[in-house]
Structure formats: C-alpha cells, structure tokens
Coordinates of C-alpha atoms in Angstrom, one line a residue:
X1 CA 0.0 0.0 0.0
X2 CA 2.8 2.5 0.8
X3 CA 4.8 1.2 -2.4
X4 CA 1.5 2.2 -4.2
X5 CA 0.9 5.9 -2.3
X6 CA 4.5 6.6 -2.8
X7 CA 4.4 6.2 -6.5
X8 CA 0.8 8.2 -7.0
X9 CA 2.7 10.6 -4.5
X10 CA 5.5 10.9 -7.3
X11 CA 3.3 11.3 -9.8
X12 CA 1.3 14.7 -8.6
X13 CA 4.4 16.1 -8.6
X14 CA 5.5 15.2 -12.2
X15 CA 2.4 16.8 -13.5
X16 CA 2.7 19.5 -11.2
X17 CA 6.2 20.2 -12.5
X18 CA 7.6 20.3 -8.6
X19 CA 10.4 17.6 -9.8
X20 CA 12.1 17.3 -13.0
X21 CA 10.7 14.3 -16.0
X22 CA 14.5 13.1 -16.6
X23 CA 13.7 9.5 -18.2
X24 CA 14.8 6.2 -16.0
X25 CA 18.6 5.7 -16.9
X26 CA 17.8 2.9 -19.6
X27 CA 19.3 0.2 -17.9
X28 CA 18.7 -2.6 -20.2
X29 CA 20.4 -1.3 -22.7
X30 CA 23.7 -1.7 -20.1
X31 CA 22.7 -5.1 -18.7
X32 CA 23.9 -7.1 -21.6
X33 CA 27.5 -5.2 -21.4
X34 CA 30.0 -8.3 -20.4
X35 CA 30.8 -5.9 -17.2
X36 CA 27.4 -6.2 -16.2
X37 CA 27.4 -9.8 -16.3
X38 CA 29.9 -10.3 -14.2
X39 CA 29.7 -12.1 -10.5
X40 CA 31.3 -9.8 -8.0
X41 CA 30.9 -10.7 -4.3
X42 CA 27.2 -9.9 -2.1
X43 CA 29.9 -7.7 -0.3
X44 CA 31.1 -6.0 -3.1
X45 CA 27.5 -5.3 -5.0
X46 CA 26.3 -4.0 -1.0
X47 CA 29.0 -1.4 -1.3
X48 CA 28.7 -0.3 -5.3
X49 CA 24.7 0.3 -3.8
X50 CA 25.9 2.3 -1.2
X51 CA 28.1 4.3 -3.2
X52 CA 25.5 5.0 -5.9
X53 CA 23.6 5.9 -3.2
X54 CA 26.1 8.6 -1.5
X55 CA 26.8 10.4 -5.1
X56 CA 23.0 10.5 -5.4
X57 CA 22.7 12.0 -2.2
X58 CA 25.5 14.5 -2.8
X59 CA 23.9 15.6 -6.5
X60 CA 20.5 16.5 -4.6
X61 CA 22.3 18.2 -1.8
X62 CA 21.4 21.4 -3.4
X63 CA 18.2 20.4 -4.9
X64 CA 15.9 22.5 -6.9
X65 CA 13.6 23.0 -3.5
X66 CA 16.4 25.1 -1.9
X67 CA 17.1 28.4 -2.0
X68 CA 13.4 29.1 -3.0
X69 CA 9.9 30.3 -1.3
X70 CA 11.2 28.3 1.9
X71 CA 7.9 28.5 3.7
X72 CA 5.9 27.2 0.6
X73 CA 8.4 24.4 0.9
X74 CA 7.5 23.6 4.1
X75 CA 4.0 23.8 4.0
X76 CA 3.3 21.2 1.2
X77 CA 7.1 19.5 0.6
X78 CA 8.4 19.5 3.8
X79 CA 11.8 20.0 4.6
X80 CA 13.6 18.6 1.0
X81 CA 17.1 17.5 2.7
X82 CA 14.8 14.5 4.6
X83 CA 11.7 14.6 2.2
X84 CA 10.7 11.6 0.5
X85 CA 11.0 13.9 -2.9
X86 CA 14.8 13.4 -2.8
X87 CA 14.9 9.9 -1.7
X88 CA 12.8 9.1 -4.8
X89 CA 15.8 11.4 -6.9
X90 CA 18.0 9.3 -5.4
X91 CA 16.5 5.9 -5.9
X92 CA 15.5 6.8 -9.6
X93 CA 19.1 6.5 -10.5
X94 CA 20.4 4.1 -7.8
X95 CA 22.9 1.5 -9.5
X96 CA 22.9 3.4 -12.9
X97 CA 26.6 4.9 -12.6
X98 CA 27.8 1.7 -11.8
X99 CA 30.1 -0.1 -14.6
X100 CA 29.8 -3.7 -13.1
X101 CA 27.2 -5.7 -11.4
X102 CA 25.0 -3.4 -12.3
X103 CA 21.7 -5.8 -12.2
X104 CA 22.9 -7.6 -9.4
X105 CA 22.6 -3.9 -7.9
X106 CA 19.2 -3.0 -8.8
X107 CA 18.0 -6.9 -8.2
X108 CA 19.5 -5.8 -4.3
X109 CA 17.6 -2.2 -4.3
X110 CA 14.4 -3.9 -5.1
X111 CA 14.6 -6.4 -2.5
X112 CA 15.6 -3.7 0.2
X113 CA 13.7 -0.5 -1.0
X114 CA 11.8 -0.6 2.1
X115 CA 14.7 -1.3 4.1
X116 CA 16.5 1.5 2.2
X117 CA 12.8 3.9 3.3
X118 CA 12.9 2.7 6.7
X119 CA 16.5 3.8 7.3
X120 CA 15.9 7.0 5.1
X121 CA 12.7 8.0 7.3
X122 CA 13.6 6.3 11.0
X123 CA 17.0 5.0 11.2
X124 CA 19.6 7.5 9.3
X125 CA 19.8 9.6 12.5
X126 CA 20.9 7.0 15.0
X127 CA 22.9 5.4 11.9
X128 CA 24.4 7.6 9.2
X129 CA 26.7 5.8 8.0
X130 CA 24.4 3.5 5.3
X131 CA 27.6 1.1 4.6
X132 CA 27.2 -0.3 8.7
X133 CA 23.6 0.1 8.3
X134 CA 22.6 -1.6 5.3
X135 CA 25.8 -4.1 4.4
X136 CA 27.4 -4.6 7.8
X137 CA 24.5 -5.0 10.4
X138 CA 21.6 -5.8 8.1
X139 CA 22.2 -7.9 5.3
X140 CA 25.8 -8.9 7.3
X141 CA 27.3 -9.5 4.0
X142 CA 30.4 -7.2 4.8
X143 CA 32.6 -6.4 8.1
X144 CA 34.3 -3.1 9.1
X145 CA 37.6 -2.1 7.9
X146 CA 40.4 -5.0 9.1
X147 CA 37.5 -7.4 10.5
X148 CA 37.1 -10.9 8.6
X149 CA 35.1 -13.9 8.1
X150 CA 31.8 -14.9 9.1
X151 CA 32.0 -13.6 12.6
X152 CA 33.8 -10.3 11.7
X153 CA 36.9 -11.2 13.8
X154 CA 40.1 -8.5 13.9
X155 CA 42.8 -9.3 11.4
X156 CA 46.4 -10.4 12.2
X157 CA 48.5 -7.9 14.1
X158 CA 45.1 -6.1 15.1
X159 CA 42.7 -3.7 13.2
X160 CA 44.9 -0.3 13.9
X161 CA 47.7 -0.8 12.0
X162 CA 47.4 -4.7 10.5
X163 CA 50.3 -6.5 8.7
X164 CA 52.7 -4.3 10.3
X165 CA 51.3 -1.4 7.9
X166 CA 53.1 -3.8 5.2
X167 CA 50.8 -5.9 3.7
X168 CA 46.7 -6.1 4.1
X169 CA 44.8 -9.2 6.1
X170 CA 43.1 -11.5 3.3
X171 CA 39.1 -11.1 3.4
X172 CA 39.9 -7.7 5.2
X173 CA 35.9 -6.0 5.4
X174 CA 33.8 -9.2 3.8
X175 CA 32.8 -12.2 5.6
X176 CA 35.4 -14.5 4.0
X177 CA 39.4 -14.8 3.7
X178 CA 41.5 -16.4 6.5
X179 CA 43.0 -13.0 7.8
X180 CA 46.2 -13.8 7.6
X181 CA 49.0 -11.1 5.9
X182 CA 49.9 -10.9 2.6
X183 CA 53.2 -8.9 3.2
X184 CA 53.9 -6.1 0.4
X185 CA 57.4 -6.7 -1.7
X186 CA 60.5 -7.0 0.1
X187 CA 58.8 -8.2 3.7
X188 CA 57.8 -11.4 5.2
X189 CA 56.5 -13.1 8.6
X190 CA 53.3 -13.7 9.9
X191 CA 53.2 -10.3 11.0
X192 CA 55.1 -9.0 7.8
X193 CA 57.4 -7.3 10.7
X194 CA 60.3 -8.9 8.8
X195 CA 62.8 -7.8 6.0
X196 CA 62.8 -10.7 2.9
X197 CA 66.0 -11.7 1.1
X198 CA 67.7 -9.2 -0.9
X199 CA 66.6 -6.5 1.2
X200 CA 67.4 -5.0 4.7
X201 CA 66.0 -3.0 7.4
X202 CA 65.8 1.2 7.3
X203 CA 65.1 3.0 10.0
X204 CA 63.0 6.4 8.6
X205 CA 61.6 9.5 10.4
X206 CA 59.7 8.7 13.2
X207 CA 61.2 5.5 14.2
X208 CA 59.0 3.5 11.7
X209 CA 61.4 0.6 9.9
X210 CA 61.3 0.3 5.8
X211 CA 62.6 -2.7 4.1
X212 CA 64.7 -1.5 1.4
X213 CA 66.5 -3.8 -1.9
X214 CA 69.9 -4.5 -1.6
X215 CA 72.4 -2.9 -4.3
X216 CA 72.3 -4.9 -7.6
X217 CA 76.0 -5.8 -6.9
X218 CA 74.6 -7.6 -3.6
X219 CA 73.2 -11.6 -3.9
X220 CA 71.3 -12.3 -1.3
X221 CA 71.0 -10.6 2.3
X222 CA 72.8 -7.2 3.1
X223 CA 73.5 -5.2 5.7
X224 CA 73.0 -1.6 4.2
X225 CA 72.2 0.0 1.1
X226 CA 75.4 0.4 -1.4
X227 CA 77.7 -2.0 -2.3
X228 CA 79.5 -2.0 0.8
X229 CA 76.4 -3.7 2.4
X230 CA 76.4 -6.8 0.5
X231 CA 77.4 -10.1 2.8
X232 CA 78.1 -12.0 -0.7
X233 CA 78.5 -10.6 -4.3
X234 CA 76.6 -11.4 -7.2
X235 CA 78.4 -12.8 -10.0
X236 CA 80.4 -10.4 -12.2
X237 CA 81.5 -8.5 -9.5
X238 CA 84.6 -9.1 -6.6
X239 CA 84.5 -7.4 -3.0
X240 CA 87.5 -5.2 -2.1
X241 CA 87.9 -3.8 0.9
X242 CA 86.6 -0.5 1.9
X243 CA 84.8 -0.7 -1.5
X244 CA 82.4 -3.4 -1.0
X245 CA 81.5 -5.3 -4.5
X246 CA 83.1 -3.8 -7.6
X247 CA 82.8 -5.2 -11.2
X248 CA 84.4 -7.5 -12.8
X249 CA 86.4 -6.1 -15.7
X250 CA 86.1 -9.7 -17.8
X251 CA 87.9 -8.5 -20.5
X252 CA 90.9 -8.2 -18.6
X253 CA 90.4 -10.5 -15.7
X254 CA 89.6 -13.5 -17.8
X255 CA 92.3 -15.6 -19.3
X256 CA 92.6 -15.2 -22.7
X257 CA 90.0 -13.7 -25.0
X258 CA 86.6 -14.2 -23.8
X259 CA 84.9 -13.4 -27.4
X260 CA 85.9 -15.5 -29.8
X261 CA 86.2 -15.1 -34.3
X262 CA 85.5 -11.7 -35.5
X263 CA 84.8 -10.1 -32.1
X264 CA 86.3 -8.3 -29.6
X265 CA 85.2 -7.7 -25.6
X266 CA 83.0 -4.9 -24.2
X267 CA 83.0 -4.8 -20.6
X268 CA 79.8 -4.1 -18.7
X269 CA 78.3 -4.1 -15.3
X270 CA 78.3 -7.5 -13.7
X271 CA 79.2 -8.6 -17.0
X272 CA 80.6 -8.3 -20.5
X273 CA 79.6 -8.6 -24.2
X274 CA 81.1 -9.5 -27.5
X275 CA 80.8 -6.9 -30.5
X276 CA 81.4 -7.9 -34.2
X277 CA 84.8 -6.1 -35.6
X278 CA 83.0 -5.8 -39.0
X279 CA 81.0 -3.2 -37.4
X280 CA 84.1 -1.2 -36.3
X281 CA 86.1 -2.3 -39.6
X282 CA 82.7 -0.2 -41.3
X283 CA 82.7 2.7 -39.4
X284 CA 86.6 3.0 -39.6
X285 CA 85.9 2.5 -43.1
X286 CA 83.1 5.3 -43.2
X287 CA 85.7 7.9 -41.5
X288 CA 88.2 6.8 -44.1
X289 CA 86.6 8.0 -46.9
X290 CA 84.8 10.8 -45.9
X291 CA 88.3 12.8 -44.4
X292 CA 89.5 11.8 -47.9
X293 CA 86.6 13.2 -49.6
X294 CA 87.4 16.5 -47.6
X295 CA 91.5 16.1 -48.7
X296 CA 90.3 15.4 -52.6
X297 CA 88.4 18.9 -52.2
X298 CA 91.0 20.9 -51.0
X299 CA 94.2 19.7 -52.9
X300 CA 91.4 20.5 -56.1
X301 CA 90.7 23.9 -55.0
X302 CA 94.7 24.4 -53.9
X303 CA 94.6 23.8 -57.9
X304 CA 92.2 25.7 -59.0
X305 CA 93.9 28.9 -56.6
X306 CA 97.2 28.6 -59.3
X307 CA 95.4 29.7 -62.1
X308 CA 92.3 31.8 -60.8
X309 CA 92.5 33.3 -57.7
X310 CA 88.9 34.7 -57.5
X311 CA 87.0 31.4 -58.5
X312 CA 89.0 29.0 -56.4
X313 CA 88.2 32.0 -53.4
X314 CA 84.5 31.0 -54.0
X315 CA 85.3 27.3 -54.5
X316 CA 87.1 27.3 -51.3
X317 CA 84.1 29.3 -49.2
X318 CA 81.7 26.3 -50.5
X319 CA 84.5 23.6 -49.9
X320 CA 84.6 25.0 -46.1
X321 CA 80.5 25.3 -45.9
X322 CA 80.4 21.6 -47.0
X323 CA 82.5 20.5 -44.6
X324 CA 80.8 22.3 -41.9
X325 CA 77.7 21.2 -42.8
X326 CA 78.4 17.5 -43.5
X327 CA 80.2 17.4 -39.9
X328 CA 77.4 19.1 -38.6
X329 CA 74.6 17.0 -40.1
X330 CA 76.7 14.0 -39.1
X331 CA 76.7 15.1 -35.2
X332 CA 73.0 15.4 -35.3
X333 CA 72.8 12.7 -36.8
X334 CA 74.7 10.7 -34.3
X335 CA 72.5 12.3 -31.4
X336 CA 69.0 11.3 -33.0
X337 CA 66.9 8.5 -31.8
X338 CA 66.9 7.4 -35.8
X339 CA 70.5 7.1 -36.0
X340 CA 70.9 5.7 -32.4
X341 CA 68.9 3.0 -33.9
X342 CA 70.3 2.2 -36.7
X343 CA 73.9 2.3 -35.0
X344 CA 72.8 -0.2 -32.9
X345 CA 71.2 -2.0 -35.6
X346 CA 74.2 -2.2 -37.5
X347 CA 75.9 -3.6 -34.0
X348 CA 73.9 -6.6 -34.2

C-alpha cells in the first residue's frame, strides 16, 4: 500500500512540475554489457549500492527546492534535505553509474527498498553511516575495515595498524578470507614485521622501519644500502675492501679472450659482451673516406687557386661550408633517436 501511495505521491508532482521528468537511466540497454554480467561478491555489490547511493545524495544536496519560497516548501514538501521527494531522486538513479554488477545492484535495491525507506525515514539519525547500516549489520554480508570472516573477527597484528602497515589481512571488510598477511614486496613473517631476502632493514623518520633492496651488486641478504652492504656478491662482480662489490672487468680479468672469431670484448656491469669487428672495420671505413673526400676537395681547390685566384676563393668558401655542414649534419645525426637505432642496428 505505501509502495502504491509513494508512486501516485511521485506522480502529482510530475504533473505538477515540482520535480524534473528526466527518463529512467535505460538500464537494459547496459545489462547485456559483459561488465554487467559479471559475479562480483554480495559484499562487493552491498558497497557499489551504497556508493551509488552517496553520489546520489551528494547531487541532490542542493536540490531545486532550496534556495526558493522556503515557507511554501515547508507547508506542502516538507523539509527537502529529509523529504521523500529526494529519496525518490535518489532511488531513480540508484545502481545506474555503476560499470559492473549493475543488475545484481538494482536486483538488491528492489529487494531492500523498504529497508532503504525505513533507514531514510527512522534509522539514518541514530545510523548515518548507510555502509554499517545496510551491508554490515543488516544484510551482514560485509565487516568493518580490518575485520574478517563470518563472525567479523580483527585481522592479524590487530585492526589499527594490521600486517605491520606492510601488507593487508586477506578477506579484510567481507565475511570471507583467513585474515592472515599478505606482506607487500620486500617483507615477510606472519606479522610481515620482517625484511625478505635481498633486502634489509631502514630506519625512517619517526622511528617506523622500511625494508629496502639491496644494491644490484649484492646476492642475497645485506647489511646496508650500497655495495658495501652486500654479505656476498653477485656474480660479475669481486669485493675489495673498503669498496664493497666492484665489477668485474672480464675483458681483462679472464684468461685469454673471452669473445671469440671476428669479435672483440665490451665490458659491462656485472658482465661483458662481445661486438662484431665488422662493425668497427665499417665505421673505420666510413671515417676513411669521408676525411679523404674532404682532402680530394681541398688539394682541387689548392689547384684551381694557381690559375684563378677569384674562382678557387668561392670554391674554397663552399668547400669550407660543405665541410661544416656534413660534420654538422653528421653530429646530429649521431644524437637522433633514428641514427641511435640504426647504430645499434648495424651492431647486431
């Protein structure tokens, strides 16, 4: 009977023009997007209600009733920030800004609308916050912030700070998970209060302890940050006192020539690689010719200066610009993200 007042209710007012005629958000157009379709968790749909919900109630905060002929308002609306004029706003477009789950959203605001009235109307004083209201005490399909499982127990390491502040307790606000850690990179324990291998223990500002990787040049645990902090180096590299791990230099450290046929060694950190000597024998080549180019040019206009002096003048100022320019193009060249590429495409 009230579902059936509520609606006549709505309707006076449409053809009274007290409340805009925006057409329903056409829904099932957007129920047969794949997002839609998908699953999520009773926990999960509870809160994408409850936020639909909130940004409904934060559109109509400064609804079309306010700022008006306030005593009209409050002779036949009543006050709008509690009247049942905005909750029906609100509950027009419940669900419809929501990119998943959206029918499992509205299939949960049918079955609670009265719910939703009764908290709107009686409850929302004594229990504003509609999440605890609605998901937590009501349909008890979520838990509060760090609480887990069926019974809402506190997660690992309590419900302040859990996991140490480094990691978050598995089923941590839903009525599942174990609510045990899982510890964020670079710590372990139960309590994740523990540095993992290949890092080590910082202390920051404010006492609080960070977990931070070891130097590359480091295998396994280390003391400090650098490579003076490594307990063991990593392969490619030797320790040496007051240094800590230094690379390897293969190239020279090896016996005999590491790279073998038409190569030569390239030393690199922790390592070393082997480069083709065509590619140098080509760029050697390259410089070869173009400095003889430039020779070839000059001893011409040298000759050209013997028997005209004016015309090898001119000859010579475009000899010099060529030059200039070729060396100049040639730098740029060298500099560009094209030639970088195709320098170290001809080094493969």
């Amino acid at each position: 009977m009230k579902q059936v007042q509520r609606h006549l209710f709505f309707s006076l007012l449409l053809s009274a023009g007290v409340i805009g005629t925006d057409p329903p958000h056409p829904s099932s157009t957007q129920t047969a997007d794949s997002k839609n379709l998908q699953i999520v968790p009773p926990c999960q749909v509870c809160r994408i209600l409850v936020n639909s919900f909130q940004k409904g109630f934060e559109a109509t905060a400064r609804g079309k009733h306010e700022g008006g002929n306030t005593g009209w308002e409050e002779s036949r609306l009543g006050n709008y920030a509690d009247s049942e004029i905005r909750l029906v706003e609100i509950q027009e477009k419940l669900c419809s800004d929501s990119t998943r789950a959206q029918t499992q959203c509205q299939a949960l605001v049918e079955e609670y609308e009265s719910v939703l009235e009764d908290w709107w109307f009686h409850k929302r004083r004594e229990n504003p916050d509609l999440h605890e209201f609605l998901c937590i005490n009501v349909l008890k399909v979520c838990c509060p912030d760090n609480h887990y499982g069926p019974d809402c127990k506190p997660c690992s390491n309590g419900t302040e700070k859990p996991c140490s502040g480094h990691g978050h307790c598995k089923g941590s606000g839903t009525r599942k998970g174990s609510g045990k850690c899982k510890c964020d990179e670079g710590y372990k324990g139960e309590h994740c209060e523990m540095c993992n291998v290949g890092y080590y223990p910082e202390t920051m500002s404010e006492g609080k302890i960070e977990c931070l990787k070891c130097d590359k040049s480091c295998r396994g645990h280390c003391r400090e940050g650098g490579p003076r902090g490594c307990e063991v180096c990593q392969d490619g590299y030797q320790h040496i006192p007051d240094m800590g791990c230094v690379d390897i230099n293969e190239c020279l450290e090896l016996e005999g020539d590491p790279c073998k046929g038409n190569s030569f060694c390239a030393n690199t950190e922790g390592s070393y690689t082997c480069i083709e000597k065509a590619v140098q024998d080509r760029t050697l080549h390259a410089e070869l010719a173009r400095y003889s180019t430039y020779l070839g040019l000059s001893i011409a206009t040298c000759i050209i200066f013997r028997r005209n002096i004016l015309l090898a003048s001119v000859i010579g100022v475009l000899v010099a610009t060529y030059i200039g320019l070729s060396e100049y193009t040639l730098g740029e060249w060298n500099r560009s993200s094209l030639g970088k590429y195709f320098n170290t495409w001809l080094s493969k």
